[in-house]
CSV table of C-alpha atoms and ligand atoms in Angstrom, one decimal:
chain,number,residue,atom,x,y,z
A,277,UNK,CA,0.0,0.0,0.0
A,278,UNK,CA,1.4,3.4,-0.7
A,279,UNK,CA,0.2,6.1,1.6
A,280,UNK,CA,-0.3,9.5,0.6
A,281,UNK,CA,0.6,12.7,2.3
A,282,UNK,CA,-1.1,15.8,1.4
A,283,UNK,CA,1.9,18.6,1.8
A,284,UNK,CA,0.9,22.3,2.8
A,285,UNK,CA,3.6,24.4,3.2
A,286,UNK,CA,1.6,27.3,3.6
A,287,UNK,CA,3.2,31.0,4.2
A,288,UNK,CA,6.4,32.6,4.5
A,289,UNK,CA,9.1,30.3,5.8
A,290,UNK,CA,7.0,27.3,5.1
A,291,UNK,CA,7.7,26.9,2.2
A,292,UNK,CA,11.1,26.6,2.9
A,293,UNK,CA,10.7,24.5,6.1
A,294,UNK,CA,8.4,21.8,3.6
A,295,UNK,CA,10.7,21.7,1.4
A,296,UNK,CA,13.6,20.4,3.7
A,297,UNK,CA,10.9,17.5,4.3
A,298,UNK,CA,9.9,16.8,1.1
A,299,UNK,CA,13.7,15.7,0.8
A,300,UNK,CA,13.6,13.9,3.9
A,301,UNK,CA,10.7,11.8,2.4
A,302,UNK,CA,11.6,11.5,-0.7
A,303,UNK,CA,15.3,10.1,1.0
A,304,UNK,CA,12.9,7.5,3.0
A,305,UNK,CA,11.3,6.1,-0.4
A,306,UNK,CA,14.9,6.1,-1.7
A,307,UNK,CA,16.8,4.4,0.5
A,308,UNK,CA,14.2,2.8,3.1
A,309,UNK,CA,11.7,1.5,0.7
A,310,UNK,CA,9.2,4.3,2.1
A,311,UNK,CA,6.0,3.5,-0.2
A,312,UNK,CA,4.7,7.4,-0.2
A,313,UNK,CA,3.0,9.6,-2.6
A,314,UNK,CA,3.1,13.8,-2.3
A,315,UNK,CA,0.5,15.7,-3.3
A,316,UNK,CA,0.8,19.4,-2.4
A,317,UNK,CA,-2.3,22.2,-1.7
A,318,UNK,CA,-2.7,25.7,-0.6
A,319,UNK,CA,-3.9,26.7,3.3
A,320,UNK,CA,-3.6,29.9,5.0
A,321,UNK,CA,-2.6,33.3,3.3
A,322,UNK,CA,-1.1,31.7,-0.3
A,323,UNK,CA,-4.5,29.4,-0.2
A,324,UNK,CA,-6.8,33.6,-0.2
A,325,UNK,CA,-4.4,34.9,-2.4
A,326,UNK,CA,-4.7,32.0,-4.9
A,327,UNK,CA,-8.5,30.7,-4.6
A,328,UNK,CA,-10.2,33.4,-2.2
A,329,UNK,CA,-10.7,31.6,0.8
A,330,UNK,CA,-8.0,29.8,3.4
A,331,UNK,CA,-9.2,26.6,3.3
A,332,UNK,CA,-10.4,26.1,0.0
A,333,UNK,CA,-12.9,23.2,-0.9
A,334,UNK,CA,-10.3,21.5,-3.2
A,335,UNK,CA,-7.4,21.2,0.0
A,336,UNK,CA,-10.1,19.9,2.5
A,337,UNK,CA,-11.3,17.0,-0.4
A,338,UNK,CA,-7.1,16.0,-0.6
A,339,UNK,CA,-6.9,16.1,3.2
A,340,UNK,CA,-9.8,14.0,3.5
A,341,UNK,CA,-8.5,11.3,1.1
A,342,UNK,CA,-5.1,11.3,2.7
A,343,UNK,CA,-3.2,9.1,5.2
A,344,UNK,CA,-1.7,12.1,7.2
A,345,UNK,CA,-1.0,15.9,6.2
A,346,UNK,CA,2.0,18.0,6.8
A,347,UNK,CA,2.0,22.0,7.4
A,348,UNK,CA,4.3,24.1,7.8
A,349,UNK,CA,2.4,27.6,8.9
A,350,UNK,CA,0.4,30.2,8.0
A,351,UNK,CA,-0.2,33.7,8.6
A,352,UNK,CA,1.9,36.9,7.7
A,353,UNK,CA,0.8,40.8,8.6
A,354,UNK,CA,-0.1,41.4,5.0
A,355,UNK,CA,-3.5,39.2,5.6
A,356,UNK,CA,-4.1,40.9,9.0
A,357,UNK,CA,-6.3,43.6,7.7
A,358,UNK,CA,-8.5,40.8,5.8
A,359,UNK,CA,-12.2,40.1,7.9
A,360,UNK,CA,-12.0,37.4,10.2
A,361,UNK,CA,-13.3,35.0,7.9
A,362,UNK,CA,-11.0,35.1,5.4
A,363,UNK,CA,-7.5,35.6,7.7
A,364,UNK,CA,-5.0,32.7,7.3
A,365,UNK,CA,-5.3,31.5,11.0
A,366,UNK,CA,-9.1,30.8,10.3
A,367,UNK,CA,-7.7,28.0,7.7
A,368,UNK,CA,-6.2,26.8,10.2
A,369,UNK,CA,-8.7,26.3,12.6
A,370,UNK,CA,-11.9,25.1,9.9
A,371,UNK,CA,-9.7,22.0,8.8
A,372,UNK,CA,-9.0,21.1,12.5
A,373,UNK,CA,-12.6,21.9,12.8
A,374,UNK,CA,-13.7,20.1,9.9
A,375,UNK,CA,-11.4,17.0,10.0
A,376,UNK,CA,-12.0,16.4,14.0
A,377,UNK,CA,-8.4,16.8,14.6
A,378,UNK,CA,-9.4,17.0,18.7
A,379,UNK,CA,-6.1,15.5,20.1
A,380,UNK,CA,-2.7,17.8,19.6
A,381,UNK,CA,0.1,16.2,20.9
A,382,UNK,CA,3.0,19.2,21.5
A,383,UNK,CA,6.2,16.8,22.8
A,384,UNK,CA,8.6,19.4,24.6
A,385,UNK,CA,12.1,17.5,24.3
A,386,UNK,CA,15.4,19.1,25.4
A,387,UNK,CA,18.2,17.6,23.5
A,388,UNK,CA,21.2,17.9,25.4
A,389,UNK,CA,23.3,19.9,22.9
A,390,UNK,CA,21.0,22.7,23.4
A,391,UNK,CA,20.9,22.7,27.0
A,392,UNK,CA,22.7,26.2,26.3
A,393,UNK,CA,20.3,27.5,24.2
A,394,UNK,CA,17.5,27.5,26.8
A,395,UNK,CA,16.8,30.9,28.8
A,396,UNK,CA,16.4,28.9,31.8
A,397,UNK,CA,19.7,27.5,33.7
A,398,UNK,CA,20.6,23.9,32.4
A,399,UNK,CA,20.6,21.6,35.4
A,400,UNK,CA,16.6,23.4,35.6
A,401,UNK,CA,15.9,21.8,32.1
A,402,UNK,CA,18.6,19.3,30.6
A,403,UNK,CA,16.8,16.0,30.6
A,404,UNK,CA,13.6,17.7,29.7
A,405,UNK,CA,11.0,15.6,28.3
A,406,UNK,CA,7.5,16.8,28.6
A,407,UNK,CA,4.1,16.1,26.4
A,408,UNK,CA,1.5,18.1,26.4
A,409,UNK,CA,-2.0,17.0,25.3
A,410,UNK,CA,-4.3,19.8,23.7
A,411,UNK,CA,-7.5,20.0,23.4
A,412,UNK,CA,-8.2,21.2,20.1
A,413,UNK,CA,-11.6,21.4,18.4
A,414,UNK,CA,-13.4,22.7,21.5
A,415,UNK,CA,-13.7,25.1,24.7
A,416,UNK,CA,-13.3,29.0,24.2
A,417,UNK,CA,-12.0,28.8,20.1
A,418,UNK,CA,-15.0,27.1,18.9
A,419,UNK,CA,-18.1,28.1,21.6
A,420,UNK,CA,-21.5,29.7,20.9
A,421,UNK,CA,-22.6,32.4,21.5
A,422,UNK,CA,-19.6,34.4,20.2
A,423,UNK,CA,-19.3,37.9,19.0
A,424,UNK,CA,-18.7,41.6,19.5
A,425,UNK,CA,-22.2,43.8,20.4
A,426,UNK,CA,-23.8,46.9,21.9
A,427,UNK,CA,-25.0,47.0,25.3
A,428,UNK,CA,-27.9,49.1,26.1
A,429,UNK,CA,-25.6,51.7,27.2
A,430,UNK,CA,-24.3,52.2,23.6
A,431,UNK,CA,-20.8,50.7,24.4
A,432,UNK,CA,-19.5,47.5,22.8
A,433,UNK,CA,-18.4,44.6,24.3
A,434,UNK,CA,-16.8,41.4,23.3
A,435,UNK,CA,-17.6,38.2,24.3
A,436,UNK,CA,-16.9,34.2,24.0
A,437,UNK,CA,-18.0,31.1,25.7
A,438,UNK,CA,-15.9,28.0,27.6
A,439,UNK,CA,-17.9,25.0,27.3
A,440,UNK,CA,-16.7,21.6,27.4
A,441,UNK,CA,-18.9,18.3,27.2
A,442,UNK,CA,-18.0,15.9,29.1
A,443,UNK,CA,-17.5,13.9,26.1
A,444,UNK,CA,-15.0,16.1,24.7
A,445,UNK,CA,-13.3,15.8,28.5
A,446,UNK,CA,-13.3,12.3,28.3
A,447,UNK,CA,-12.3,11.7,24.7
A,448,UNK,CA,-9.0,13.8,25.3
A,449,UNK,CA,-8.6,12.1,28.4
A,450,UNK,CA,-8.4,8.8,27.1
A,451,UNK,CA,-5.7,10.2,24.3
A,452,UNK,CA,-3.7,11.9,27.6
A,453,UNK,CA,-4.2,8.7,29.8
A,454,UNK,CA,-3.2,6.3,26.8
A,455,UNK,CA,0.1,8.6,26.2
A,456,UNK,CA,0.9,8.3,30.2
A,457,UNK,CA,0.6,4.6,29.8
A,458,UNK,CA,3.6,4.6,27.3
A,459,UNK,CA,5.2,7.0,29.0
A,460,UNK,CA,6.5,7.4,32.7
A,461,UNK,CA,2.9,7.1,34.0
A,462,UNK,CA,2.5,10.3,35.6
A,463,UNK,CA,-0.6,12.7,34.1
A,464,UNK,CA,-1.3,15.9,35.1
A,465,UNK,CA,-4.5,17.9,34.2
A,466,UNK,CA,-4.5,21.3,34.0
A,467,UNK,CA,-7.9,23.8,34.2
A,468,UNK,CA,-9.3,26.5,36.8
A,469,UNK,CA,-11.7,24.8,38.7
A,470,UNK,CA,-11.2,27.0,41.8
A,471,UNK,CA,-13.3,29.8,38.7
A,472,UNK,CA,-14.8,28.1,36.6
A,473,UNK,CA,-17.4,25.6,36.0
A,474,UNK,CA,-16.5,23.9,32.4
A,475,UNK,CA,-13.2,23.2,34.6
A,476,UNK,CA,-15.0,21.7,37.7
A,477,UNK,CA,-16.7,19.6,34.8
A,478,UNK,CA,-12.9,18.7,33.6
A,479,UNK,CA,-11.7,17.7,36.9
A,480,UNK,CA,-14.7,15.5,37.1
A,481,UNK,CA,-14.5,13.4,34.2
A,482,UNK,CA,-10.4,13.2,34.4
A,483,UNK,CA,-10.6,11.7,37.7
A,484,UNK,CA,-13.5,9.5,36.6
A,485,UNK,CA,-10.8,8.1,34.1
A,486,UNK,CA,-8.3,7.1,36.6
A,487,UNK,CA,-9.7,3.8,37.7
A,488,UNK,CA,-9.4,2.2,34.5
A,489,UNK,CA,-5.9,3.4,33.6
A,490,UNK,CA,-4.2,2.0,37.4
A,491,UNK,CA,-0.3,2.2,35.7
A,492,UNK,CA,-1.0,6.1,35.8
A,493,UNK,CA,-1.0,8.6,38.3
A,494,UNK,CA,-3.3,11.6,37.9
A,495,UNK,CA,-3.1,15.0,39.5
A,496,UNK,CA,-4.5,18.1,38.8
A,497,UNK,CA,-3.2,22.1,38.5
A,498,UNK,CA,-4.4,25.1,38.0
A,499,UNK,CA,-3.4,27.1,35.2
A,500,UNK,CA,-1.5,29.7,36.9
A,501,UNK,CA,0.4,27.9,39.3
A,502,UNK,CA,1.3,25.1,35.9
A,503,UNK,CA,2.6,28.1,33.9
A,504,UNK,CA,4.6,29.3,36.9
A,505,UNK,CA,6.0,25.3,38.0
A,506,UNK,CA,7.0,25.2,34.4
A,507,UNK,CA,9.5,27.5,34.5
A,508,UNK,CA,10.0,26.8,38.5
A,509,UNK,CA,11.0,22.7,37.5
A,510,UNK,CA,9.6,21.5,34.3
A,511,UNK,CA,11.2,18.0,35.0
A,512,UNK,CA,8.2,17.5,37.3
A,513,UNK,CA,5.6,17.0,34.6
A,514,UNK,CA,5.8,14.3,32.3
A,515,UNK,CA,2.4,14.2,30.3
A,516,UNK,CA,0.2,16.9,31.2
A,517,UNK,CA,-3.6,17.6,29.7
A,518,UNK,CA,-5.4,20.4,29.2
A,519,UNK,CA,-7.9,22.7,27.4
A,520,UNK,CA,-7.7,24.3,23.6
A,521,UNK,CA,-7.1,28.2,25.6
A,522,UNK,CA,-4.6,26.7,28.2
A,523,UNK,CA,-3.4,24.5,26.2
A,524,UNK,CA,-2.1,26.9,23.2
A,525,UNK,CA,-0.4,29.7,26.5
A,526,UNK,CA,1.1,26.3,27.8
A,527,UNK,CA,2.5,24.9,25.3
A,528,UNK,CA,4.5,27.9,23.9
A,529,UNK,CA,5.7,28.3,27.2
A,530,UNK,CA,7.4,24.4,27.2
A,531,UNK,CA,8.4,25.3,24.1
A,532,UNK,CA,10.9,28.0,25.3
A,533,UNK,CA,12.3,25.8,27.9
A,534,UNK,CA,14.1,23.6,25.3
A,535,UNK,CA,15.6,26.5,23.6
A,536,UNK,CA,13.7,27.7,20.4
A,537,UNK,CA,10.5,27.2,19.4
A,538,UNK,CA,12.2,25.9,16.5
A,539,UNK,CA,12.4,22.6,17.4
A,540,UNK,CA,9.3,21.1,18.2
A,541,UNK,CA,6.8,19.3,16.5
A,542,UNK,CA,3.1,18.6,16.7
A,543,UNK,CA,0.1,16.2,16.1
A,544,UNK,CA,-3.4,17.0,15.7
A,545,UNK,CA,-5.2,13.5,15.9
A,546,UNK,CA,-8.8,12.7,14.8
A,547,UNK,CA,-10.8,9.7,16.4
A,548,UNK,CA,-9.1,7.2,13.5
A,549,UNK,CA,-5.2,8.2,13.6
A,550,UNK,CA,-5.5,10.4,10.4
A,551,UNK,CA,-3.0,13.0,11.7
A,552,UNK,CA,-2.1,16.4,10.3
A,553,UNK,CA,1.6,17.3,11.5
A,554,UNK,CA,3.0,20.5,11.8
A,555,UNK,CA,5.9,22.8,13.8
A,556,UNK,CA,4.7,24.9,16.7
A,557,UNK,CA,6.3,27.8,15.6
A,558,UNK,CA,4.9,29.8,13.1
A,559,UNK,CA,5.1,31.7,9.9
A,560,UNK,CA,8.2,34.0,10.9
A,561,UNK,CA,7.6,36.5,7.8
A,562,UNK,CA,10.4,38.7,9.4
A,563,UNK,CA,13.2,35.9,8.3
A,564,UNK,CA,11.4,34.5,5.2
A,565,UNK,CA,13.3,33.7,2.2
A,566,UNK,CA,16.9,34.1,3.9
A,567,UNK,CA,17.6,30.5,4.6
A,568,UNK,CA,17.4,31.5,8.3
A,569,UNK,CA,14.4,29.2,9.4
A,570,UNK,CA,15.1,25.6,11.3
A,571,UNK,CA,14.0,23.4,9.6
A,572,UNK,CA,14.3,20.6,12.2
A,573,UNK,CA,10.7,21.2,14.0
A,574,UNK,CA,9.1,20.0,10.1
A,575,UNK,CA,11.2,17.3,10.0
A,576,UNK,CA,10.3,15.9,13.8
A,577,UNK,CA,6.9,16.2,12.6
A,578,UNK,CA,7.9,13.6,10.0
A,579,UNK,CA,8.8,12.0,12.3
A,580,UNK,CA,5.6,12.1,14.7
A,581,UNK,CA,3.6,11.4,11.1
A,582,UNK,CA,5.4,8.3,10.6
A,583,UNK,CA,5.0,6.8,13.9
A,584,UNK,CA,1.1,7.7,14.4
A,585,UNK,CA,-0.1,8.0,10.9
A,586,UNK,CA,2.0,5.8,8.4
A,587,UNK,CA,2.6,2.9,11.4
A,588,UNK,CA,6.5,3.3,10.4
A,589,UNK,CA,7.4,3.4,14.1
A,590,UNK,CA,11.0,2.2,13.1
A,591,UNK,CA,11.5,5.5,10.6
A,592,UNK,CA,10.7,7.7,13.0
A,593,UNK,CA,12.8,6.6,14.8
A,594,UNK,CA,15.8,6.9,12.5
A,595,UNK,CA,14.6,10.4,11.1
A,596,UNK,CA,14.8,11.4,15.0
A,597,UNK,CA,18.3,9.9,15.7
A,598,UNK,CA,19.7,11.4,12.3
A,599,UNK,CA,18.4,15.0,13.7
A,600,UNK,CA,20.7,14.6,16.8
A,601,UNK,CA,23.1,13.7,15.0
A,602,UNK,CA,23.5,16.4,12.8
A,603,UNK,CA,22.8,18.5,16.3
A,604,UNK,CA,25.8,16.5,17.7
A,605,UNK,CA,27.8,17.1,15.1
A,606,UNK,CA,27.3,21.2,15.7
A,607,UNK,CA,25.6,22.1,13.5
A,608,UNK,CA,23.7,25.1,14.2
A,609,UNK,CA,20.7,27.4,12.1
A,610,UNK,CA,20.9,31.0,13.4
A,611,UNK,CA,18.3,30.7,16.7
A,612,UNK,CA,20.6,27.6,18.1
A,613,UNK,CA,23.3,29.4,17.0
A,614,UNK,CA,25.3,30.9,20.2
A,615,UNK,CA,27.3,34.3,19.5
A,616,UNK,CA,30.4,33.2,17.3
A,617,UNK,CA,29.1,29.6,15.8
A,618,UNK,CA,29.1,29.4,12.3
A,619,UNK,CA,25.8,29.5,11.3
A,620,UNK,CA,23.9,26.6,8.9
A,621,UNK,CA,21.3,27.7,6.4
A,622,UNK,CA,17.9,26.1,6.2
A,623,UNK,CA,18.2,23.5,3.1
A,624,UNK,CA,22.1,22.9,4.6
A,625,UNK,CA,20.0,21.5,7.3
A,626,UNK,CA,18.2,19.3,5.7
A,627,UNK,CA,20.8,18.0,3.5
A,628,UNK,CA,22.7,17.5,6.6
A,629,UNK,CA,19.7,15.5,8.1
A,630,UNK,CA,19.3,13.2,4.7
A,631,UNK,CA,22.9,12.6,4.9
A,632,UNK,CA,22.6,11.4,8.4
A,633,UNK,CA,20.0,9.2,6.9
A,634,UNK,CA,21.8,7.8,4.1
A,635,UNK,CA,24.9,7.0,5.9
A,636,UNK,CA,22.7,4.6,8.0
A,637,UNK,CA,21.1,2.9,4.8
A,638,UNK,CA,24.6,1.9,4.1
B,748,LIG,C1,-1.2,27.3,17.6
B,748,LIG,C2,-1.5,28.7,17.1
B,748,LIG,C3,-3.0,28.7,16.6
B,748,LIG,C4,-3.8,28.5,17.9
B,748,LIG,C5,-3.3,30.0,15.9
B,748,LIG,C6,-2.4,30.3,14.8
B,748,LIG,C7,-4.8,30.0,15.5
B,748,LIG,O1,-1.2,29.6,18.1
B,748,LIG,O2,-1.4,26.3,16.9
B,748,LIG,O3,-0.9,27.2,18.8
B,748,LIG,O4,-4.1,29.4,18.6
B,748,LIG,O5,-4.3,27.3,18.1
B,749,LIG,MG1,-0.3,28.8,19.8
């Protein structure tokens, strides 16, 4: 069977960063028998600049008939003056929307040769390896009633709503307990149930969960103090779960810890294991087209869409051993880069990474 990946590389540096994995790819049907097909499709700004909408009808029929999808980002200031509707990010969230992608798993893994890198001190964060579990298709993004109006008095006000089923909790639980199973078997849940009631709801269910899942140990956190334990000792938390809101202020947070946001990868998961993949960082229009973006955080999504999409556990594995080594080796893109290293340019990168890949094909 050959699967197919639907490629969206999106705006700005993506682009660049998708086209470091289209080699990677390609190097896996090359030299590891890697039975793949690319097709590629607009989403976000170059997807309203070509066809008029972000997500057009076209790229949501390819996704849907794919095995997984990779992104790279969207977004860029020359789309923010466009009405909501029609703004990259909305892309974004109609084909998590529409595809059911409810589970975004955002690993944050330190690897040692960037220990230096991270703004916190290293014996805080080397050995970091955290996983957050998003929710992703509910809660604040996606609530009703939603809106900006008048109140009586003639000023306008702005307003959303937080509600969580608890089949949503549940759902995302099972994804966060399942995860601490492989894991080191320690789950935490993160909401504001001391405030608010789609939270008490949360705690509820989680706990409800914890019978059947004995190899894991729950606790629960409140939002502020998680945020402020994660840059007090992030080594505490191995998995941790959470809501869409909490979840997106969280998970950039981790992502600091381990030294640039260019480095880590995602998964948003529907009910099946259809997957779409993408970096956490974003569209970075202010270094696009200079060969300054890492590449590294596209390619670890690869990685993450080989082992929970494509059921090529052992690739992923070798795609994430030839990133380290290229790290080992010293090579550096300019936001790993300390003051005098020479710095590596984006397809370098990649080349780098199929080489590593290559030289263990034999
Ligand atoms: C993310 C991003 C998105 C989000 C934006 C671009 C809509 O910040 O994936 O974390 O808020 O979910
Ligand atoms: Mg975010």
């Amino acid at each position: 069977m050959t699967y197919r990946v639907l490629m969206l590389p999106g705006d700005h540096i993506g682009p660049e960063i998708v086209a470091e994995a289209d080699k990677v790819l390609r190097c896996l049907a090359d030299a590891f028998g890697l039975a793949v097909e690319l097709e590629y499709a607009n989403l976000g700004g170059c997807a309203v600049d070509a066809e008029g909408t972000p997500l057009p009808a076209s790229t949501l029929g390819l996704a849907r008939q794919a095995d997984a999808a990779l992104l790279g980002a969207v977004g860029g200031p020359e789309w923010d003056g466009l009405a909501r509707e029609r703004r990259p990010e909305r892309g974004l969230l109609a084909i998590r929307a529409e595809l059911g992608l409810f589970a975004n798993l955002r690993p944050a893994i330190l690897f040692p040769e960037l220990a230096g890198a991270s703004s916190l001190r290293p014996e805080v964060v080397s050995g970091l390896d955290i996983l957050i579990v998003r929710e992703l298709t509910g809660g604040i993004y996606f609530g009703d009633p939603r809106g900006i109006r008048e109140r009586t008095d003639g000023v306008r006000e702005g307003f959303n709503t937080l509600v969580y089923g608890a089949d949503e909790i549940a759902r995302i639980g099972q994804v966060a307990f399942a995860a601490a199973e492989r894991r080191g078997g320690q789950l935490c849940s993160v909401d504001k149930a001391n405030v608010l009631e789609s939270s008490e709801l949360w705690r509820e269910v989680m706990t409800g969960l914890a019978p059947s899942h004995p190899g894991v140990e729950l606790s629960h956190m409140y939002v502020d103090n998680a945020a402020m334990q994660l840059v007090r000792a992030p080594r505490q938390f191995d998995v941790m779960v959470t809501g869409n809101l909490f979840g997106d202020i969280l998970s950039d947070c981790a992502a600091m810890l381990t030294g640039s946001i260019g480095m880590l990868p995602s998964a948003s998961l529907d009910e099946q294991g259809f997957g779409l993949y993408e970096p956490v960082h974003g569209s970075a229009p202010d270094i696009a087209g200079q060969g300054k973006a890492n590449p590294l955080a596209t390619l670890l999504s690869v990685a993450m869409m080989l082992r929970h999409s494509l059921d090529e556990g052992d690739l992923a594995d070798r795609v994430e051993q030839a990133v380290a080594r290229v790290l080992a080796s010293g090579l550096r893109t300019a936001d790993l880069a300390a003051p005098g290293d020479s710095v590596t340019p984006t397809a370098a990168m990649g080349d780098a990474v199929v080489e590593a890949l290559r030289a263990e094909a034999g």
